[in-house]
PDB file of C-alpha atoms and ligand atoms in Angstrom:
ATOM      1  CA  MET A   1     -13.150  17.330  22.817  1.00  0.00           C
ATOM      2  CA  VAL A   2     -10.079  19.504  22.768  1.00  0.00           C
ATOM      3  CA  CYS A   3      -7.479  19.096  25.512  1.00  0.00           C
ATOM      4  CA  GLU A   4      -4.523  21.278  25.096  1.00  0.00           C
ATOM      5  CA  THR A   5      -2.762  20.458  28.342  1.00  0.00           C
ATOM      6  CA  GLY A   6      -2.681  17.653  30.893  1.00  0.00           C
ATOM      7  CA  PRO A   7      -2.512  13.923  30.400  1.00  0.00           C
ATOM      8  CA  MET A   8      -5.328  13.862  27.830  1.00  0.00           C
ATOM      9  CA  ALA A   9      -3.135  15.853  25.389  1.00  0.00           C
ATOM     10  CA  GLU A  10      -0.673  12.954  25.427  1.00  0.00           C
ATOM     11  CA  ILE A  11      -3.371  10.359  25.009  1.00  0.00           C
ATOM     12  CA  ASP A  12      -4.840  12.360  22.075  1.00  0.00           C
ATOM     13  CA  GLU A  13      -1.516  12.222  20.309  1.00  0.00           C
ATOM     14  CA  GLN A  14      -1.393   8.453  20.305  1.00  0.00           C
ATOM     15  CA  PRO A  15      -2.393   7.125  16.910  1.00  0.00           C
ATOM     16  CA  PRO A  16      -5.590   5.064  16.893  1.00  0.00           C
ATOM     17  CA  ALA A  17      -5.171   1.334  16.991  1.00  0.00           C
ATOM     18  CA  PRO A  18      -4.508  -0.114  13.541  1.00  0.00           C
ATOM     19  CA  VAL A  19      -7.949  -1.729  13.340  1.00  0.00           C
ATOM     20  CA  VAL A  20     -10.143  -2.062  10.225  1.00  0.00           C
ATOM     21  CA  GLY A  21     -13.057   0.055  11.396  1.00  0.00           C
ATOM     22  CA  GLY A  22     -14.845   0.752   8.148  1.00  0.00           C
ATOM     23  CA  ALA A  23     -17.607  -1.228   6.427  1.00  0.00           C
ATOM     24  CA  PRO A  24     -17.782  -2.023   2.684  1.00  0.00           C
ATOM     25  CA  ARG A  25     -18.878   0.854   0.444  1.00  0.00           C
ATOM     26  CA  GLU A  26     -19.942   0.015  -3.086  1.00  0.00           C
ATOM     27  CA  ILE A  27     -17.948   2.219  -5.483  1.00  0.00           C
ATOM     28  CA  ALA A  28     -19.378   0.576  -8.607  1.00  0.00           C
ATOM     29  CA  GLU A  29     -21.823  -2.253  -9.101  1.00  0.00           C
ATOM     30  CA  GLY A  30     -20.384  -5.219  -7.202  1.00  0.00           C
ATOM     31  CA  VAL A  31     -17.113  -3.447  -6.411  1.00  0.00           C
ATOM     32  CA  HIS A  32     -16.656  -2.484  -2.778  1.00  0.00           C
ATOM     33  CA  VAL A  33     -13.955  -0.779  -0.693  1.00  0.00           C
ATOM     34  CA  VAL A  34     -13.566  -1.096   3.036  1.00  0.00           C
ATOM     35  CA  PRO A  35     -12.095   2.383   3.602  1.00  0.00           C
ATOM     36  CA  ASP A  36      -9.070   2.870   5.868  1.00  0.00           C
ATOM     37  CA  LEU A  37     -10.810   5.802   7.571  1.00  0.00           C
ATOM     38  CA  ARG A  38      -7.364   7.445   7.457  1.00  0.00           C
ATOM     39  CA  VAL A  39      -6.169   5.214  10.345  1.00  0.00           C
ATOM     40  CA  PRO A  40      -2.425   4.643  10.117  1.00  0.00           C
ATOM     41  CA  LEU A  41      -1.401   1.030   9.250  1.00  0.00           C
ATOM     42  CA  VAL A  42      -4.882   0.259   7.965  1.00  0.00           C
ATOM     43  CA  PRO A  43      -5.149  -0.158   4.174  1.00  0.00           C
ATOM     44  CA  ASN A  44      -8.063   0.233   1.854  1.00  0.00           C
ATOM     45  CA  VAL A  45      -9.451  -3.255   1.254  1.00  0.00           C
ATOM     46  CA  GLY A  46     -11.114  -4.214  -2.004  1.00  0.00           C
ATOM     47  CA  LEU A  47     -13.968  -6.711  -2.441  1.00  0.00           C
ATOM     48  CA  VAL A  48     -14.801  -7.462  -6.065  1.00  0.00           C
ATOM     49  CA  GLU A  49     -17.805  -9.613  -6.874  1.00  0.00           C
ATOM     50  CA  GLY A  50     -18.095 -11.893  -9.905  1.00  0.00           C
ATOM     51  CA  ARG A  51     -20.877 -14.264 -10.678  1.00  0.00           C
ATOM     52  CA  ASP A  52     -18.850 -17.229  -9.399  1.00  0.00           C
ATOM     53  CA  ARG A  53     -16.130 -15.853  -7.162  1.00  0.00           C
ATOM     54  CA  LEU A  54     -15.392 -12.869  -4.982  1.00  0.00           C
ATOM     55  CA  LEU A  55     -11.929 -11.332  -4.998  1.00  0.00           C
ATOM     56  CA  VAL A  56     -10.467  -9.812  -1.838  1.00  0.00           C
ATOM     57  CA  VAL A  57      -7.612  -7.319  -2.231  1.00  0.00           C
ATOM     58  CA  ASP A  58      -5.549  -6.991   0.959  1.00  0.00           C
ATOM     59  CA  THR A  59      -6.516  -8.112   4.412  1.00  0.00           C
ATOM     60  CA  GLY A  60      -5.380  -5.605   7.036  1.00  0.00           C
ATOM     61  CA  MET A  61      -2.797  -6.515   9.610  1.00  0.00           C
ATOM     62  CA  GLY A  62      -3.042  -9.541  11.926  1.00  0.00           C
ATOM     63  CA  PRO A  63      -5.542 -12.262  12.552  1.00  0.00           C
ATOM     64  CA  GLY A  64      -8.249  -9.939  14.022  1.00  0.00           C
ATOM     65  CA  ASN A  65      -8.324  -7.629  11.021  1.00  0.00           C
ATOM     66  CA  GLY A  66      -8.120 -10.597   8.687  1.00  0.00           C
ATOM     67  CA  ALA A  67     -11.166 -12.111  10.367  1.00  0.00           C
ATOM     68  CA  ARG A  68     -13.090  -8.834  10.085  1.00  0.00           C
ATOM     69  CA  VAL A  69     -12.317  -8.566   6.389  1.00  0.00           C
ATOM     70  CA  ARG A  70     -13.192 -12.280   5.972  1.00  0.00           C
ATOM     71  CA  ALA A  71     -16.606 -11.665   7.598  1.00  0.00           C
ATOM     72  CA  PHE A  72     -17.320  -8.901   5.114  1.00  0.00           C
ATOM     73  CA  ALA A  73     -16.273 -11.114   2.224  1.00  0.00           C
ATOM     74  CA  ASP A  74     -18.388 -14.024   3.381  1.00  0.00           C
ATOM     75  CA  GLU A  75     -21.458 -11.818   3.731  1.00  0.00           C
ATOM     76  CA  LEU A  76     -21.033 -10.374   0.259  1.00  0.00           C
ATOM     77  CA  ALA A  77     -20.041 -13.715  -1.308  1.00  0.00           C
ATOM     78  CA  ASP A  78     -23.053 -15.529   0.074  1.00  0.00           C
ATOM     79  CA  GLY A  79     -21.583 -18.914  -0.713  1.00  0.00           C
ATOM     80  CA  ARG A  80     -19.488 -17.918  -3.711  1.00  0.00           C
ATOM     81  CA  GLU A  81     -15.870 -19.008  -3.703  1.00  0.00           C
ATOM     82  CA  LEU A  82     -13.271 -16.565  -2.305  1.00  0.00           C
ATOM     83  CA  VAL A  83     -10.025 -15.566  -3.935  1.00  0.00           C
ATOM     84  CA  LEU A  84      -7.443 -13.430  -2.048  1.00  0.00           C
ATOM     85  CA  THR A  85      -4.626 -11.398  -3.541  1.00  0.00           C
ATOM     86  CA  LEU A  86      -2.318  -8.833  -1.987  1.00  0.00           C
ATOM     87  CA  THR A  87      -0.965  -5.602  -3.378  1.00  0.00           C
ATOM     88  CA  HIS A  88       2.466  -6.292  -1.720  1.00  0.00           C
ATOM     89  CA  PHE A  89       3.974  -8.128   1.225  1.00  0.00           C
ATOM     90  CA  HIS A  90       3.851  -5.298   3.804  1.00  0.00           C
ATOM     91  CA  PRO A  91       2.265  -6.358   7.126  1.00  0.00           C
ATOM     92  CA  GLU A  92      -0.670  -3.923   7.161  1.00  0.00           C
ATOM     93  CA  HIS A  93      -1.691  -5.110   3.643  1.00  0.00           C
ATOM     94  CA  GLY A  94      -1.270  -8.887   3.858  1.00  0.00           C
ATOM     95  CA  PHE A  95      -0.540 -10.172   7.303  1.00  0.00           C
ATOM     96  CA  GLY A  96      -4.216 -11.142   7.885  1.00  0.00           C
ATOM     97  CA  ALA A  97      -4.114 -13.717   5.199  1.00  0.00           C
ATOM     98  CA  GLN A  98      -4.435 -16.588   7.729  1.00  0.00           C
ATOM     99  CA  ALA A  99      -8.221 -15.838   7.839  1.00  0.00           C
ATOM    100  CA  PHE A 100      -8.326 -16.944   4.159  1.00  0.00           C
ATOM    101  CA  ARG A 101      -6.517 -20.245   4.263  1.00  0.00           C
ATOM    102  CA  ASP A 102      -9.477 -22.068   2.751  1.00  0.00           C
ATOM    103  CA  ALA A 103      -9.761 -19.485  -0.040  1.00  0.00           C
ATOM    104  CA  THR A 104      -7.685 -19.513  -3.200  1.00  0.00           C
ATOM    105  CA  ILE A 105      -4.705 -17.241  -2.531  1.00  0.00           C
ATOM    106  CA  VAL A 106      -2.710 -15.785  -5.441  1.00  0.00           C
ATOM    107  CA  TYR A 107       0.515 -13.766  -5.161  1.00  0.00           C
ATOM    108  CA  ASN A 108       3.108 -12.916  -7.825  1.00  0.00           C
ATOM    109  CA  ALA A 109       6.388 -14.772  -7.577  1.00  0.00           C
ATOM    110  CA  ALA A 110       8.426 -11.765  -6.456  1.00  0.00           C
ATOM    111  CA  GLN A 111       5.982 -10.921  -3.724  1.00  0.00           C
ATOM    112  CA  LEU A 112       6.202 -14.504  -2.391  1.00  0.00           C
ATOM    113  CA  GLU A 113       9.973 -14.440  -2.445  1.00  0.00           C
ATOM    114  CA  GLU A 114       9.934 -11.134  -0.643  1.00  0.00           C
ATOM    115  CA  LEU A 115       7.520 -12.457   1.987  1.00  0.00           C
ATOM    116  CA  HIS A 116       9.761 -15.446   2.590  1.00  0.00           C
ATOM    117  CA  GLU A 117      12.867 -13.356   2.855  1.00  0.00           C
ATOM    118  CA  LYS A 118      11.544 -10.464   4.975  1.00  0.00           C
ATOM    119  CA  GLY A 119       8.180 -11.403   6.497  1.00  0.00           C
ATOM    120  CA  GLN A 120       9.383 -12.509   9.913  1.00  0.00           C
ATOM    121  CA  ALA A 121      11.773  -9.498  10.161  1.00  0.00           C
ATOM    122  CA  TYR A 122       8.859  -7.143   9.376  1.00  0.00           C
ATOM    123  CA  VAL A 123       6.769  -8.728  12.109  1.00  0.00           C
ATOM    124  CA  GLY A 124       9.617  -8.036  14.512  1.00  0.00           C
ATOM    125  CA  MET A 125      10.050  -4.521  13.245  1.00  0.00           C
ATOM    126  CA  PHE A 126       6.364  -3.694  13.403  1.00  0.00           C
ATOM    127  CA  ARG A 127       6.086  -5.043  16.959  1.00  0.00           C
ATOM    128  CA  THR A 128       8.365  -2.250  17.988  1.00  0.00           C
ATOM    129  CA  PHE A 129       5.894   0.305  16.669  1.00  0.00           C
ATOM    130  CA  GLY A 130       3.909   0.264  19.931  1.00  0.00           C
ATOM    131  CA  GLU A 131       1.572  -1.834  21.949  1.00  0.00           C
ATOM    132  CA  ALA A 132      -1.464  -1.311  19.731  1.00  0.00           C
ATOM    133  CA  VAL A 133       0.456  -2.580  16.712  1.00  0.00           C
ATOM    134  CA  ALA A 134       2.017  -5.486  18.600  1.00  0.00           C
ATOM    135  CA  GLU A 135      -1.456  -6.486  19.811  1.00  0.00           C
ATOM    136  CA  GLN A 136      -2.736  -6.814  16.247  1.00  0.00           C
ATOM    137  CA  LEU A 137       0.238  -8.918  15.313  1.00  0.00           C
ATOM    138  CA  GLU A 138      -0.380 -11.369  18.207  1.00  0.00           C
ATOM    139  CA  GLY A 139      -0.669 -14.851  16.810  1.00  0.00           C
ATOM    140  CA  VAL A 140       0.132 -13.772  13.230  1.00  0.00           C
ATOM    141  CA  GLU A 141       1.061 -16.484  10.753  1.00  0.00           C
ATOM    142  CA  LEU A 142       2.587 -15.863   7.361  1.00  0.00           C
ATOM    143  CA  VAL A 143       0.668 -17.629   4.677  1.00  0.00           C
ATOM    144  CA  ASP A 144       1.885 -19.044   1.417  1.00  0.00           C
ATOM    145  CA  PRO A 145      -0.392 -18.711  -1.597  1.00  0.00           C
ATOM    146  CA  ASP A 146      -2.035 -21.600  -3.478  1.00  0.00           C
ATOM    147  CA  GLU A 147      -0.954 -20.123  -6.791  1.00  0.00           C
ATOM    148  CA  THR A 148       1.869 -17.856  -7.865  1.00  0.00           C
ATOM    149  CA  TYR A 149       2.378 -16.355 -11.250  1.00  0.00           C
ATOM    150  CA  ALA A 150       5.662 -15.439 -12.974  1.00  0.00           C
ATOM    151  CA  GLY A 151       5.703 -12.700 -15.546  1.00  0.00           C
ATOM    152  CA  ASP A 152       3.928  -9.406 -15.379  1.00  0.00           C
ATOM    153  CA  SER A 153       0.240 -10.290 -15.357  1.00  0.00           C
ATOM    154  CA  HIS A 154      -2.364 -12.860 -14.384  1.00  0.00           C
ATOM    155  CA  GLU A 155      -6.008 -12.866 -15.351  1.00  0.00           C
ATOM    156  CA  LEU A 156      -8.671 -13.878 -12.857  1.00  0.00           C
ATOM    157  CA  ASP A 157     -12.100 -14.737 -14.238  1.00  0.00           C
ATOM    158  CA  LEU A 158     -14.536 -14.046 -11.447  1.00  0.00           C
ATOM    159  CA  GLY A 159     -17.533 -15.002 -13.591  1.00  0.00           C
ATOM    160  CA  GLY A 160     -18.795 -12.195 -15.838  1.00  0.00           C
ATOM    161  CA  ARG A 161     -15.983 -10.022 -14.574  1.00  0.00           C
ATOM    162  CA  ILE A 162     -12.246  -9.979 -15.273  1.00  0.00           C
ATOM    163  CA  ALA A 163      -9.722  -8.864 -12.718  1.00  0.00           C
ATOM    164  CA  GLU A 164      -6.179  -8.369 -14.042  1.00  0.00           C
ATOM    165  CA  LEU A 165      -3.272  -8.762 -11.588  1.00  0.00           C
ATOM    166  CA  ARG A 166      -0.376  -6.761 -12.886  1.00  0.00           C
ATOM    167  CA  THR A 167       3.200  -6.199 -11.707  1.00  0.00           C
ATOM    168  CA  TRP A 168       6.078  -4.157 -12.983  1.00  0.00           C
ATOM    169  CA  GLY A 169       8.475  -5.444 -10.364  1.00  0.00           C
ATOM    170  CA  LEU A 170      10.546  -3.336  -7.983  1.00  0.00           C
ATOM    171  CA  ALA A 171       9.091   0.045  -7.082  1.00  0.00           C
ATOM    172  CA  HIS A 172       7.653   0.604  -3.513  1.00  0.00           C
ATOM    173  CA  THR A 173       8.637  -3.032  -2.870  1.00  0.00           C
ATOM    174  CA  ARG A 174      10.028  -5.879  -4.975  1.00  0.00           C
ATOM    175  CA  GLY A 175       6.669  -7.381  -5.824  1.00  0.00           C
ATOM    176  CA  ASP A 176       4.108  -4.575  -6.001  1.00  0.00           C
ATOM    177  CA  GLN A 177       0.957  -5.654  -7.727  1.00  0.00           C
ATOM    178  CA  VAL A 178      -2.095  -3.740  -8.816  1.00  0.00           C
ATOM    179  CA  VAL A 179      -5.543  -5.087  -9.486  1.00  0.00           C
ATOM    180  CA  TRP A 180      -7.105  -3.630 -12.629  1.00  0.00           C
ATOM    181  CA  LEU A 181     -10.739  -4.077 -13.637  1.00  0.00           C
ATOM    182  CA  PRO A 182     -10.603  -3.202 -17.377  1.00  0.00           C
ATOM    183  CA  GLU A 183     -14.341  -3.204 -17.994  1.00  0.00           C
ATOM    184  CA  GLU A 184     -15.117  -1.008 -14.977  1.00  0.00           C
ATOM    185  CA  SER A 185     -11.962   1.048 -15.311  1.00  0.00           C
ATOM    186  CA  ILE A 186     -11.090   0.635 -11.631  1.00  0.00           C
ATOM    187  CA  LEU A 187      -7.531   0.391 -10.361  1.00  0.00           C
ATOM    188  CA  PHE A 188      -6.521  -0.918  -6.914  1.00  0.00           C
ATOM    189  CA  ALA A 189      -3.109   0.598  -6.658  1.00  0.00           C
ATOM    190  CA  GLY A 190      -1.765  -0.495  -3.249  1.00  0.00           C
ATOM    191  CA  ASP A 191       1.034   1.644  -1.863  1.00  0.00           C
ATOM    192  CA  LEU A 192       2.188   2.770  -5.383  1.00  0.00           C
ATOM    193  CA  VAL A 193      -0.449   5.472  -4.979  1.00  0.00           C
ATOM    194  CA  GLU A 194      -1.526   7.161  -1.717  1.00  0.00           C
ATOM    195  CA  GLU A 195      -3.915   9.979  -1.186  1.00  0.00           C
ATOM    196  CA  ARG A 196      -2.898  12.987   0.905  1.00  0.00           C
ATOM    197  CA  CYS A 197      -0.049  10.937   2.312  1.00  0.00           C
ATOM    198  CA  PHE A 198       3.623  11.314   1.496  1.00  0.00           C
ATOM    199  CA  PRO A 199       4.864   8.414  -0.661  1.00  0.00           C
ATOM    200  CA  ILE A 200       6.189   5.625   1.511  1.00  0.00           C
ATOM    201  CA  PHE A 201       9.836   4.892   0.851  1.00  0.00           C
ATOM    202  CA  PRO A 202      10.741   1.777   2.910  1.00  0.00           C
ATOM    203  CA  TYR A 203      14.403   2.497   2.502  1.00  0.00           C
ATOM    204  CA  PHE A 204      16.146   0.872   5.453  1.00  0.00           C
ATOM    205  CA  PRO A 205      19.653   0.021   4.305  1.00  0.00           C
ATOM    206  CA  PRO A 206      21.362  -2.277   4.883  1.00  0.00           C
ATOM    207  CA  ASP A 207      18.436  -4.447   6.032  1.00  0.00           C
ATOM    208  CA  ASP A 208      15.933  -3.530   3.312  1.00  0.00           C
ATOM    209  CA  ALA A 209      16.722  -1.170   0.468  1.00  0.00           C
ATOM    210  CA  ASP A 210      14.284  -2.667  -1.965  1.00  0.00           C
ATOM    211  CA  VAL A 211      12.635   0.509  -3.125  1.00  0.00           C
ATOM    212  CA  ASP A 212      13.432   2.230  -6.404  1.00  0.00           C
ATOM    213  CA  GLY A 213      11.979   5.657  -6.871  1.00  0.00           C
ATOM    214  CA  GLU A 214      13.087   5.855 -10.499  1.00  0.00           C
ATOM    215  CA  ARG A 215      11.325   2.613 -11.393  1.00  0.00           C
ATOM    216  CA  TRP A 216       8.338   3.732  -9.304  1.00  0.00           C
ATOM    217  CA  LEU A 217       7.977   6.766 -11.573  1.00  0.00           C
ATOM    218  CA  ARG A 218       7.981   4.511 -14.660  1.00  0.00           C
ATOM    219  CA  VAL A 219       5.343   2.302 -13.044  1.00  0.00           C
ATOM    220  CA  LEU A 220       3.150   5.307 -12.309  1.00  0.00           C
ATOM    221  CA  GLU A 221       3.363   6.245 -15.972  1.00  0.00           C
ATOM    222  CA  GLN A 222       2.123   2.778 -16.866  1.00  0.00           C
ATOM    223  CA  LEU A 223      -0.791   3.139 -14.364  1.00  0.00           C
ATOM    224  CA  GLU A 224      -1.747   6.488 -15.880  1.00  0.00           C
ATOM    225  CA  ALA A 225      -1.671   4.968 -19.345  1.00  0.00           C
ATOM    226  CA  LEU A 226      -4.442   2.638 -18.264  1.00  0.00           C
ATOM    227  CA  GLU A 227      -6.564   5.812 -17.865  1.00  0.00           C
ATOM    228  CA  PRO A 228      -8.461   4.478 -14.812  1.00  0.00           C
ATOM    229  CA  GLU A 229     -11.703   6.279 -13.904  1.00  0.00           C
ATOM    230  CA  ILE A 230     -11.516   5.217 -10.322  1.00  0.00           C
ATOM    231  CA  VAL A 231      -8.306   4.730  -8.351  1.00  0.00           C
ATOM    232  CA  VAL A 232      -8.313   3.096  -4.975  1.00  0.00           C
ATOM    233  CA  PRO A 233      -5.095   4.100  -3.228  1.00  0.00           C
ATOM    234  CA  GLY A 234      -3.373   1.955  -0.622  1.00  0.00           C
ATOM    235  CA  HIS A 235      -4.233   4.505   1.956  1.00  0.00           C
ATOM    236  CA  GLY A 236      -6.501   7.575   1.759  1.00  0.00           C
ATOM    237  CA  ASP A 237      -9.652   8.425  -0.064  1.00  0.00           C
ATOM    238  CA  VAL A 238     -10.749   6.818  -3.340  1.00  0.00           C
ATOM    239  CA  GLY A 239     -10.307   9.166  -6.338  1.00  0.00           C
ATOM    240  CA  ASP A 240      -9.547   9.269 -10.015  1.00  0.00           C
ATOM    241  CA  SER A 241      -6.372   9.167 -12.121  1.00  0.00           C
ATOM    242  CA  SER A 242      -5.351  12.569 -10.805  1.00  0.00           C
ATOM    243  CA  LEU A 243      -4.195  10.679  -7.646  1.00  0.00           C
ATOM    244  CA  ILE A 244      -1.558   8.938  -9.729  1.00  0.00           C
ATOM    245  CA  ALA A 245      -0.382  12.197 -11.342  1.00  0.00           C
ATOM    246  CA  THR A 246      -0.068  13.853  -7.956  1.00  0.00           C
ATOM    247  CA  VAL A 247       2.172  11.069  -6.623  1.00  0.00           C
ATOM    248  CA  ARG A 248       4.225  11.115  -9.838  1.00  0.00           C
ATOM    249  CA  GLU A 249       4.710  14.847  -9.626  1.00  0.00           C
ATOM    250  CA  PHE A 250       5.707  14.627  -5.940  1.00  0.00           C
ATOM    251  CA  ILE A 251       8.271  11.828  -6.426  1.00  0.00           C
ATOM    252  CA  THR A 252       9.713  13.694  -9.489  1.00  0.00           C
ATOM    253  CA  LEU A 253      10.140  16.797  -7.363  1.00  0.00           C
ATOM    254  CA  LEU A 254      11.650  14.856  -4.502  1.00  0.00           C
ATOM    255  CA  ARG A 255      14.119  13.241  -6.927  1.00  0.00           C
ATOM    256  CA  ASP A 256      15.051  16.422  -8.747  1.00  0.00           C
ATOM    257  CA  GLU A 257      15.475  18.527  -5.625  1.00  0.00           C
ATOM    258  CA  THR A 258      17.590  15.780  -3.934  1.00  0.00           C
ATOM    259  CA  ARG A 259      19.786  15.388  -7.047  1.00  0.00           C
ATOM    260  CA  ALA A 260      20.234  19.157  -7.392  1.00  0.00           C
ATOM    261  CA  ARG A 261      21.489  19.299  -3.799  1.00  0.00           C
ATOM    262  CA  SER A 262      23.762  16.276  -4.222  1.00  0.00           C
ATOM    263  CA  ALA A 263      25.219  17.815  -7.420  1.00  0.00           C
ATOM    264  CA  ALA A 264      25.903  21.068  -5.496  1.00  0.00           C
ATOM    265  CA  GLY A 265      27.816  19.116  -2.822  1.00  0.00           C
ATOM    266  CA  VAL A 266      25.059  19.314  -0.174  1.00  0.00           C
ATOM    267  CA  GLY A 267      25.518  16.316   2.150  1.00  0.00           C
ATOM    268  CA  VAL A 268      22.647  13.925   2.841  1.00  0.00           C
ATOM    269  CA  GLU A 269      21.862  15.159   6.321  1.00  0.00           C
ATOM    270  CA  GLU A 270      21.662  18.786   5.171  1.00  0.00           C
ATOM    271  CA  ALA A 271      19.561  17.735   2.149  1.00  0.00           C
ATOM    272  CA  VAL A 272      17.189  15.831   4.439  1.00  0.00           C
ATOM    273  CA  ALA A 273      16.830  18.828   6.755  1.00  0.00           C
ATOM    274  CA  GLN A 274      16.146  21.212   3.922  1.00  0.00           C
ATOM    275  CA  LEU A 275      13.741  19.090   1.981  1.00  0.00           C
ATOM    276  CA  ASP A 276      11.889  17.840   4.971  1.00  0.00           C
ATOM    277  CA  GLU A 277      10.997  21.375   5.853  1.00  0.00           C
ATOM    278  CA  GLU A 278      10.242  22.485   2.264  1.00  0.00           C
ATOM    279  CA  LEU A 279       8.140  19.511   1.261  1.00  0.00           C
ATOM    280  CA  ARG A 280       6.116  19.477   4.438  1.00  0.00           C
ATOM    281  CA  ALA A 281       5.272  23.105   3.791  1.00  0.00           C
ATOM    282  CA  LEU A 282       4.223  22.275   0.232  1.00  0.00           C
ATOM    283  CA  HIS A 283       1.630  19.725   1.444  1.00  0.00           C
ATOM    284  CA  PRO A 284       0.548  20.741   4.897  1.00  0.00           C
ATOM    285  CA  ASP A 285      -2.550  18.538   4.619  1.00  0.00           C
ATOM    286  CA  TRP A 286      -0.677  15.319   3.823  1.00  0.00           C
ATOM    287  CA  VAL A 287       0.071  12.723   6.577  1.00  0.00           C
ATOM    288  CA  GLN A 288       3.230  10.713   7.369  1.00  0.00           C
ATOM    289  CA  PRO A 289       5.801  13.410   6.516  1.00  0.00           C
ATOM    290  CA  GLU A 290       8.430  11.186   8.151  1.00  0.00           C
ATOM    291  CA  TRP A 291       8.699   9.411   4.825  1.00  0.00           C
ATOM    292  CA  ILE A 292      10.201  12.484   3.168  1.00  0.00           C
ATOM    293  CA  ALA A 293      13.565  11.845   4.839  1.00  0.00           C
ATOM    294  CA  PHE A 294      13.663   8.189   3.695  1.00  0.00           C
ATOM    295  CA  GLY A 295      12.937   9.328   0.143  1.00  0.00           C
ATOM    296  CA  VAL A 296      15.667  11.997   0.224  1.00  0.00           C
ATOM    297  CA  ARG A 297      18.185   9.391   1.530  1.00  0.00           C
ATOM    298  CA  HIS A 298      17.196   6.974  -1.204  1.00  0.00           C
ATOM    299  CA  PHE A 299      17.682   9.444  -4.005  1.00  0.00           C
ATOM    300  CA  HIS A 300      20.796  11.005  -2.506  1.00  0.00           C
ATOM    301  CA  ASP A 301      22.481   7.560  -2.136  1.00  0.00           C
ATOM    302  CA  ARG A 302      21.767   6.943  -5.831  1.00  0.00           C
ATOM    303  CA  ALA A 303      22.710  10.410  -7.105  1.00  0.00           C
TER     304      ALA A 303
HETATM  305 ZN1   ZN B   1       3.593  -0.704   1.665  1.00  0.00          ZN
END
């Protein structure tokens, strides 16, 4: 239905409620993705079967989404033990963890510290994003893990299948973590890699400036070096390693164009205005162009 005028036009412009609406799709034997269906504030969720345990990667936002993901996990696990890990602390990825309190929950140390420091503030911030978001956050509880790991990796033996949790520290957040299945060559990348979505720079100084575009580029190089055959982005369609290259090329361009303007004495507001227009035009089919401005401010402040 197309409504160009009248009240329906306004209703149509409202984003859909951030609800996990997909069902698990098997992308390789025993490896499933609950697709985000390109709904804002819904992540791609991973479900990885081993002989003994089933690993869940991200939960969606709030108790309702967490329960939905839990139901998928229970059905696939069929009595096997559940393990939950999160790609990073952001609400739409991990704030459904309360549905997994009886599972084994594993975060990296930086992610837990970031959750403790910022979790409640992010609940407050996300509640301002509209009624549909606030509704999903109703009754949300932040959940500590059963296990944390220090260092840059942690191996989970699921029974006949290894899942490697890997972190390179600060990039999109302080504690970004990917899940790498070396045998199957599958990478769950979290928000380090999006598909047809402008990279998310959560640069909100002075409250939260823990994003580092330069380090992010180095991390993307590390992810490319894994040569994954299948890449599950934080948001958007599942693809191959070209997804990583596309993000790396975009962030490189964003950095270089911002630095060039800064060096030429172009102020931050003017640089934002110019690059917002230019980069939107470069990728007219990408969503969330509002993140361009945050990325420009980030690189301009560091130029
Ligand atoms: Zn994120």
